[in-house]
Coordinates of C-alpha atoms in Angstrom, one line a residue:
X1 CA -3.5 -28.3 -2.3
X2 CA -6.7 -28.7 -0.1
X3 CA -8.4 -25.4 1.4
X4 CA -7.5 -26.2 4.7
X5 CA -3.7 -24.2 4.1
X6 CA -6.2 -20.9 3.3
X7 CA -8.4 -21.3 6.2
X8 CA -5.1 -21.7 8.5
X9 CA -3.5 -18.3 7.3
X10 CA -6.8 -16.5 8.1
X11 CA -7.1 -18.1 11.9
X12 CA -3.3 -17.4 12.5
X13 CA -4.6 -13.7 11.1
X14 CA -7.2 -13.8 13.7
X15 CA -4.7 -14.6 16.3
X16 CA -2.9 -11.1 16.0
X17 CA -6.0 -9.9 18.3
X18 CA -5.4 -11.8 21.6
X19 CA -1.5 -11.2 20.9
X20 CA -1.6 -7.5 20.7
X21 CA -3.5 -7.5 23.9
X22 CA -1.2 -9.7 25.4
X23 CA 1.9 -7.8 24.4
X24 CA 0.1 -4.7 25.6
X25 CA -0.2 -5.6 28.9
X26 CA 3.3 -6.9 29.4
X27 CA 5.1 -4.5 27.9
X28 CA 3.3 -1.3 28.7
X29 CA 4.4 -2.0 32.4
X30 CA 7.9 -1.8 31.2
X31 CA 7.5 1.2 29.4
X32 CA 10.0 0.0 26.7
X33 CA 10.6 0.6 23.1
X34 CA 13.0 -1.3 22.9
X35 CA 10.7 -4.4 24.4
X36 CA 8.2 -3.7 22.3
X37 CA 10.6 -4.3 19.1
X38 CA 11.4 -7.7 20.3
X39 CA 8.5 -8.8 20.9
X40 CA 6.9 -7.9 17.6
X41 CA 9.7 -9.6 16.3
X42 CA 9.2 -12.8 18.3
X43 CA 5.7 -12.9 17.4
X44 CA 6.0 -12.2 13.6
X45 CA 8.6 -15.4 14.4
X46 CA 6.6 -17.7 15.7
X47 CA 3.7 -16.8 13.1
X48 CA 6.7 -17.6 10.9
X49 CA 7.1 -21.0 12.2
X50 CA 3.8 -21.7 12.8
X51 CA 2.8 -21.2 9.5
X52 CA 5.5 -23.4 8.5
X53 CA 4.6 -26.5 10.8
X54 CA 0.7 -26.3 10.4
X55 CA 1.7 -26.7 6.1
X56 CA 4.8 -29.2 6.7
X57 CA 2.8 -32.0 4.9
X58 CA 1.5 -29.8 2.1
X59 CA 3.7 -26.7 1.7
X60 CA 3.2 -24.2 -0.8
X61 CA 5.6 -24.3 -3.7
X62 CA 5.0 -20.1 -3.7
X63 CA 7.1 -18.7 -1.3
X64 CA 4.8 -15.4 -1.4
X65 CA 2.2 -18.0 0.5
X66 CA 4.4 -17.1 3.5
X67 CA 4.8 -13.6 3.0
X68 CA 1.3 -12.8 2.6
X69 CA 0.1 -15.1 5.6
X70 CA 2.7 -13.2 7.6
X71 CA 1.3 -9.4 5.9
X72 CA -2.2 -11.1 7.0
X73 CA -1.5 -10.8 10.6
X74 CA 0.3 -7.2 10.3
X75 CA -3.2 -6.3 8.7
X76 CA -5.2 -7.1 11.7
X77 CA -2.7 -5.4 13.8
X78 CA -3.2 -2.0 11.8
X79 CA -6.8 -2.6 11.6
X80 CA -6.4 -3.0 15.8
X81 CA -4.6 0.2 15.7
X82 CA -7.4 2.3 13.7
X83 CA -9.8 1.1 16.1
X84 CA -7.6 1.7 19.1
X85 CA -7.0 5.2 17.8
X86 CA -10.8 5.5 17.3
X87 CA -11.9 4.5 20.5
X88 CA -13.8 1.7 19.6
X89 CA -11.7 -0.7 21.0
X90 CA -9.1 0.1 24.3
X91 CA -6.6 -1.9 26.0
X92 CA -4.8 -3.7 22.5
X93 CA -1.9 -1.1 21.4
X94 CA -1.7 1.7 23.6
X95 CA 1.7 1.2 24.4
X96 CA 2.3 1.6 20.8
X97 CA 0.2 4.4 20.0
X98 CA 2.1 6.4 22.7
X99 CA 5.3 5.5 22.8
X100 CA 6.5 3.3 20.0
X101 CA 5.6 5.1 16.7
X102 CA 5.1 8.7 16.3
X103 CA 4.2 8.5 13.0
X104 CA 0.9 6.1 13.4
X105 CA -0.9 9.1 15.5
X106 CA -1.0 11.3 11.8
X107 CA -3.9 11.5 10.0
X108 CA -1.9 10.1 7.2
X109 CA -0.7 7.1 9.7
X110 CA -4.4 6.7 10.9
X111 CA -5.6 6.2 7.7
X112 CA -3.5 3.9 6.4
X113 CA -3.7 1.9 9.0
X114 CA -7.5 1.3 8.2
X115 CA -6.2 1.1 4.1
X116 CA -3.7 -1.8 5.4
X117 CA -6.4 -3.7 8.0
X118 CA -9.3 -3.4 5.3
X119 CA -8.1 -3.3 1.7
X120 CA -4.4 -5.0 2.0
X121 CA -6.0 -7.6 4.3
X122 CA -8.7 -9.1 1.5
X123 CA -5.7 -8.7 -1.2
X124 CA -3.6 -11.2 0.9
X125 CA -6.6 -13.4 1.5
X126 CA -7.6 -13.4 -1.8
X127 CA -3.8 -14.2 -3.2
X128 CA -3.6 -17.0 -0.1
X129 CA -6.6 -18.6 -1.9
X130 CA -5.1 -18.0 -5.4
X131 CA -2.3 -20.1 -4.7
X132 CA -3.7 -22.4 -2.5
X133 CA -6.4 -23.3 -5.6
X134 CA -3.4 -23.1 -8.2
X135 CA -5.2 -20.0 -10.1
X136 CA -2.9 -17.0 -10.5
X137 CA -3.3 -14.2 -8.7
X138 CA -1.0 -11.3 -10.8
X139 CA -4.2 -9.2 -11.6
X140 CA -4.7 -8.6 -7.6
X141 CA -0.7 -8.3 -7.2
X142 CA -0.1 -5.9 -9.6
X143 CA -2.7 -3.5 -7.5
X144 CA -1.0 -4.1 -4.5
X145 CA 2.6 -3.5 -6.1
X146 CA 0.8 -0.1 -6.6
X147 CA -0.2 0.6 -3.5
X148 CA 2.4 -0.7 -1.5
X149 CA 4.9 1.3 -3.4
X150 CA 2.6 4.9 -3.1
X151 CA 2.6 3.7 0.7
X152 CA 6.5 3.2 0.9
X153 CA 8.0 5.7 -0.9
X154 CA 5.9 8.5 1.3
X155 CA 6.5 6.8 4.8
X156 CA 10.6 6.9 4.1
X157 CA 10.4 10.2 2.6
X158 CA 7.9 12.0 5.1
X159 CA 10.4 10.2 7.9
X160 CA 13.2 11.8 6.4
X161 CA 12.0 15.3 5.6
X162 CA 9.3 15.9 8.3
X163 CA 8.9 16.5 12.3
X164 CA 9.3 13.0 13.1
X165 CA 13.1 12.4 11.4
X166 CA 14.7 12.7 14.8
X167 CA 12.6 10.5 16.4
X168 CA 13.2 7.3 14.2
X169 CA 14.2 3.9 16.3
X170 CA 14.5 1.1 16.0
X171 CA 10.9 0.5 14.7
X172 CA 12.2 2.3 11.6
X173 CA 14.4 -1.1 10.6
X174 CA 11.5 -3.0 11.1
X175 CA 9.8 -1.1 8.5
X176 CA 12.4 -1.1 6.4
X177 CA 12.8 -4.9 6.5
X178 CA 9.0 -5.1 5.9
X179 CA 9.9 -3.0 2.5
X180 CA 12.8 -4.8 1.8
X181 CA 10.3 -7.9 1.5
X182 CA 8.0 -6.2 -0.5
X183 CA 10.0 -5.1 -3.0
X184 CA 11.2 -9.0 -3.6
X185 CA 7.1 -9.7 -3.3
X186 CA 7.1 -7.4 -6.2
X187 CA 9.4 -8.9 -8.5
X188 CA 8.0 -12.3 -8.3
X189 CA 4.7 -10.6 -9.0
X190 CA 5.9 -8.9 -11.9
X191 CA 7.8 -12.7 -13.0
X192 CA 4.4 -14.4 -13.5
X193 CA 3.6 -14.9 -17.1
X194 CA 0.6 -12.8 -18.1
X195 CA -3.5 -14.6 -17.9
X196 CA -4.9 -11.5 -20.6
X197 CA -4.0 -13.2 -23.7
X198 CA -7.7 -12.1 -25.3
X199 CA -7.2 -8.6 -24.2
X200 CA -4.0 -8.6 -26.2
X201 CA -5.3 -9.8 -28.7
X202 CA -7.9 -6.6 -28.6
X203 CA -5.2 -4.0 -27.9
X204 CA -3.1 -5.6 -31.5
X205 CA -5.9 -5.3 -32.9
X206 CA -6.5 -1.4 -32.0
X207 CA -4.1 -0.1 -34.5
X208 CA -6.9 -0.6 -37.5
X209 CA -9.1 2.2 -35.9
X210 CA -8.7 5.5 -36.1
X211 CA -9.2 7.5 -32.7
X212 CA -13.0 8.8 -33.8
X213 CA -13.7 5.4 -33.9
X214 CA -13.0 4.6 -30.3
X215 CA -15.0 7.2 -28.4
X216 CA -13.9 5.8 -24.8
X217 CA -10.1 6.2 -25.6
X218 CA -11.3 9.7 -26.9
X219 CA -12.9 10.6 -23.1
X220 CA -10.0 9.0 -21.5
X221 CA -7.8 11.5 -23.7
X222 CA -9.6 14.7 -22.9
X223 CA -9.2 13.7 -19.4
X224 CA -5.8 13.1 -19.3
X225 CA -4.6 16.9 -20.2
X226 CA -6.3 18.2 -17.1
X227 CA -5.6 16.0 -14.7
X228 CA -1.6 16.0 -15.4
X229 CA -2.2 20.1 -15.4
X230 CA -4.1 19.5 -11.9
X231 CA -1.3 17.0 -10.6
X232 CA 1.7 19.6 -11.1
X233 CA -0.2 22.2 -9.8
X234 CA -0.8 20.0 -6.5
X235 CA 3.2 19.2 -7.0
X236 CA 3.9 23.3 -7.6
X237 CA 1.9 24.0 -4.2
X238 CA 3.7 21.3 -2.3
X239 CA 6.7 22.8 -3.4
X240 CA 5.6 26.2 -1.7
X241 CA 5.4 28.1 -4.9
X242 CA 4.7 31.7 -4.3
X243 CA 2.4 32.7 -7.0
X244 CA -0.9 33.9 -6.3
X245 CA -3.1 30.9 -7.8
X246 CA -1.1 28.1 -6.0
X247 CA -1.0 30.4 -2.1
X248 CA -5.1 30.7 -2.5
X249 CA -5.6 26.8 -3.7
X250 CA -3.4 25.8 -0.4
X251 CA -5.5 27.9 2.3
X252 CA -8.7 27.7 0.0
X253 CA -8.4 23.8 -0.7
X254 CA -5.8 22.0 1.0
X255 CA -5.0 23.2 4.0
X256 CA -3.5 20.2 5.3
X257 CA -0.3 20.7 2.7
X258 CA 1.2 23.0 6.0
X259 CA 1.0 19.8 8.1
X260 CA 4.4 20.1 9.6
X261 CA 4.7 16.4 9.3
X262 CA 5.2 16.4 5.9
X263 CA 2.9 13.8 4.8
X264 CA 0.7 15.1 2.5
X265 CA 3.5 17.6 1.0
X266 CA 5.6 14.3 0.2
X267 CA 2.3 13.0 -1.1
X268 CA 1.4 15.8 -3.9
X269 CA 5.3 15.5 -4.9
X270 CA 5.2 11.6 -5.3
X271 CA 2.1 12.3 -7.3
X272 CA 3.4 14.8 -9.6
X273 CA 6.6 12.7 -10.0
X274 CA 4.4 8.9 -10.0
X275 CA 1.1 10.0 -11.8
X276 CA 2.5 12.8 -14.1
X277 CA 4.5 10.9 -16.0
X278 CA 1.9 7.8 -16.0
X279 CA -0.7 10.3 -17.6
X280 CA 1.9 11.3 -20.5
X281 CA 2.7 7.7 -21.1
X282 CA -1.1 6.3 -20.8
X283 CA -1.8 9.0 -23.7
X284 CA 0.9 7.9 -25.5
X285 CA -0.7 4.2 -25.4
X286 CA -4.2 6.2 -26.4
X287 CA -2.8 7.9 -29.4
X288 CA -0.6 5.2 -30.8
X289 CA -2.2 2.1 -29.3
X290 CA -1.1 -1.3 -29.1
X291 CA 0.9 -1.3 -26.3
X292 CA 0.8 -4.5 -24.7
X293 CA 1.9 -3.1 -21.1
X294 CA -1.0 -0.7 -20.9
X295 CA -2.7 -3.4 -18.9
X296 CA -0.1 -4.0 -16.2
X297 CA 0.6 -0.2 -16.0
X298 CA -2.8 0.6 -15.3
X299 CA -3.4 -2.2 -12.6
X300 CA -0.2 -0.5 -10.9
X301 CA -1.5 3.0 -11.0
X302 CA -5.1 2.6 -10.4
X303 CA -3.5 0.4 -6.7
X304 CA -1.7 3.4 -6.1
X305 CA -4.0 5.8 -6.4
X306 CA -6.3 4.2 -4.3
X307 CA -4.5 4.5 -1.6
X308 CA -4.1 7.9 -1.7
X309 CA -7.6 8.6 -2.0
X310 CA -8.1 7.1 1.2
X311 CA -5.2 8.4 3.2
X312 CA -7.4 11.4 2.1
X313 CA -5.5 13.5 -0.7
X314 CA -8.6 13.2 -2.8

């Protein structure tokens, strides 16, 4: 397949910018939700079928090449948003900032919406060229897998526990369709056959020496035992616990855990639950090594935690 199919997904990317200005100024007139859920839906449609026709002669045999060319365009969007919410740019989604989705206006929405129009938007690009060249593109997918789950799993839960559960809308089924997606996206990721047959090779191979002789699996070891201990502690003050030490770290440290949107609370419980139990079983695969998923496991973690770094729970 010729480069051309790559280059289209990034123009049709582009073309979220005049859209959301368009849409802006036709539906903030009507002052509509409801308006402003069909016409996202009629646009991510005719990207849909745009996408479709501009490839008919040479369509991609991946059916993820639609999914992420589709993801490409919701990236600029966020990335619109985060600037809208900024100030840098006015005029694109105000509508949507003020009347569409509560949940965006957060310091936890506004951040991932920057995560999303940055970070997400080169992994799509970068998988859109993957399969357009033929190469395989697993490595980046697995880090997405990670974030996008991290992402998912605290937008349902902070909708259901926090401020903002009354107020979901329609919107909400969008994103839930936009997960539903996903979660197929990540099964076929997880389907691909493997490209680290030398570093396999390495971690068979591990068993032979003993744990003095591999100094960095030593360092990685040592720091394992602290940061689970410092990841249920985050989990303990998330859950309100009313011991001294966990009170002083929450007005001292993390202030933001009393956000009555529920956010970063969901967050520090998603962490204990997601990277507690990673930690035990990454030194599990340091003491007894030779596990072959150590790899794929990582890839997964490392995209997740990324993403919470920058919706700001360093």
């Amino acid at each position: 397949m010729s480069a051309s199919a790559g280059t289209g997904v990034f123009v049709l990317s582009l073309s979220s910018i005049p859209s959301c200005y368009l849409f802006n100024s036709l539906i903030y007139s009507n002052n509509s939700s409801d308006a402003f859920v069909f016409a996202g839906c009629a646009a991510v449609l005719i990207l849909a079928i745009s996408a479709r026709f501009m490839f008919k002669k040479k369509a991609p045999a991946d059916p993820l090449f639609y999914v992420y060319a589709v993801y490409a365009f919701l990236s600029v969007v966020n990335l619109i948003i985060g600037l809208e919410q900024d100030n840098i740019i006015y005029g694109f989604v105000t509508f949507y900032l003020k009347e569409a989705d509560p949940h965006i206006n957060t310091a936890h929405g506004h951040m991932i919406s920057y995560w999303d129009g940055w970070v997400h938007y080169l992994m799509y690009l970068l998988m859109i060229a993957a399969i357009t060249w033929g190469d395989s593109y697993r490595t980046i997918g697995l880090y997405w897998v990670g974030s996008f789950l991290m992402r998912a799993i605290v937008y349902i839960l902070g909708n259901a526990v926090g401020k903002y559960g009354s107020q979901v809308g329609p919107l909400f089924l969008l994103h839930m369709l936009y997960i539903s997606v996903s979660v197929w996206a990540c099964f076929r990721i997880f389907s691909q056959p493997s490209t680290q047959d030398a570093q396999v090779t390495n971690i068979q191979e591990a068993p032979r020496r003993s744990l003095l002789r591999r100094p960095l699996d030593l360092l990685f070891i040592i720091y394992l035992i602290p940061a689970f201990g410092f990841c249920v502690l985050r989990g303990l003050v998330a859950l309100d616990c009313s011991s001294k030490c966990c009170q002083d770290y929450t007005q001292l440290y993390e202030p933001y855990l009393k956000d009555p949107s529920a956010y970063p609370k969901v967050q520090m419980l998603v962490n204990m639950l997601y990277s507690g139990p990673y930690y035990i079983i990454t030194l599990y695969g340091l003491l007894v090594p030779g596990c072959e998923w150590m790899p794929d496991l990582t890839l997964v973690h490392s995209g997740a935690l990324a993403q919470v770094r920058t919706a700001g729970y360093s």
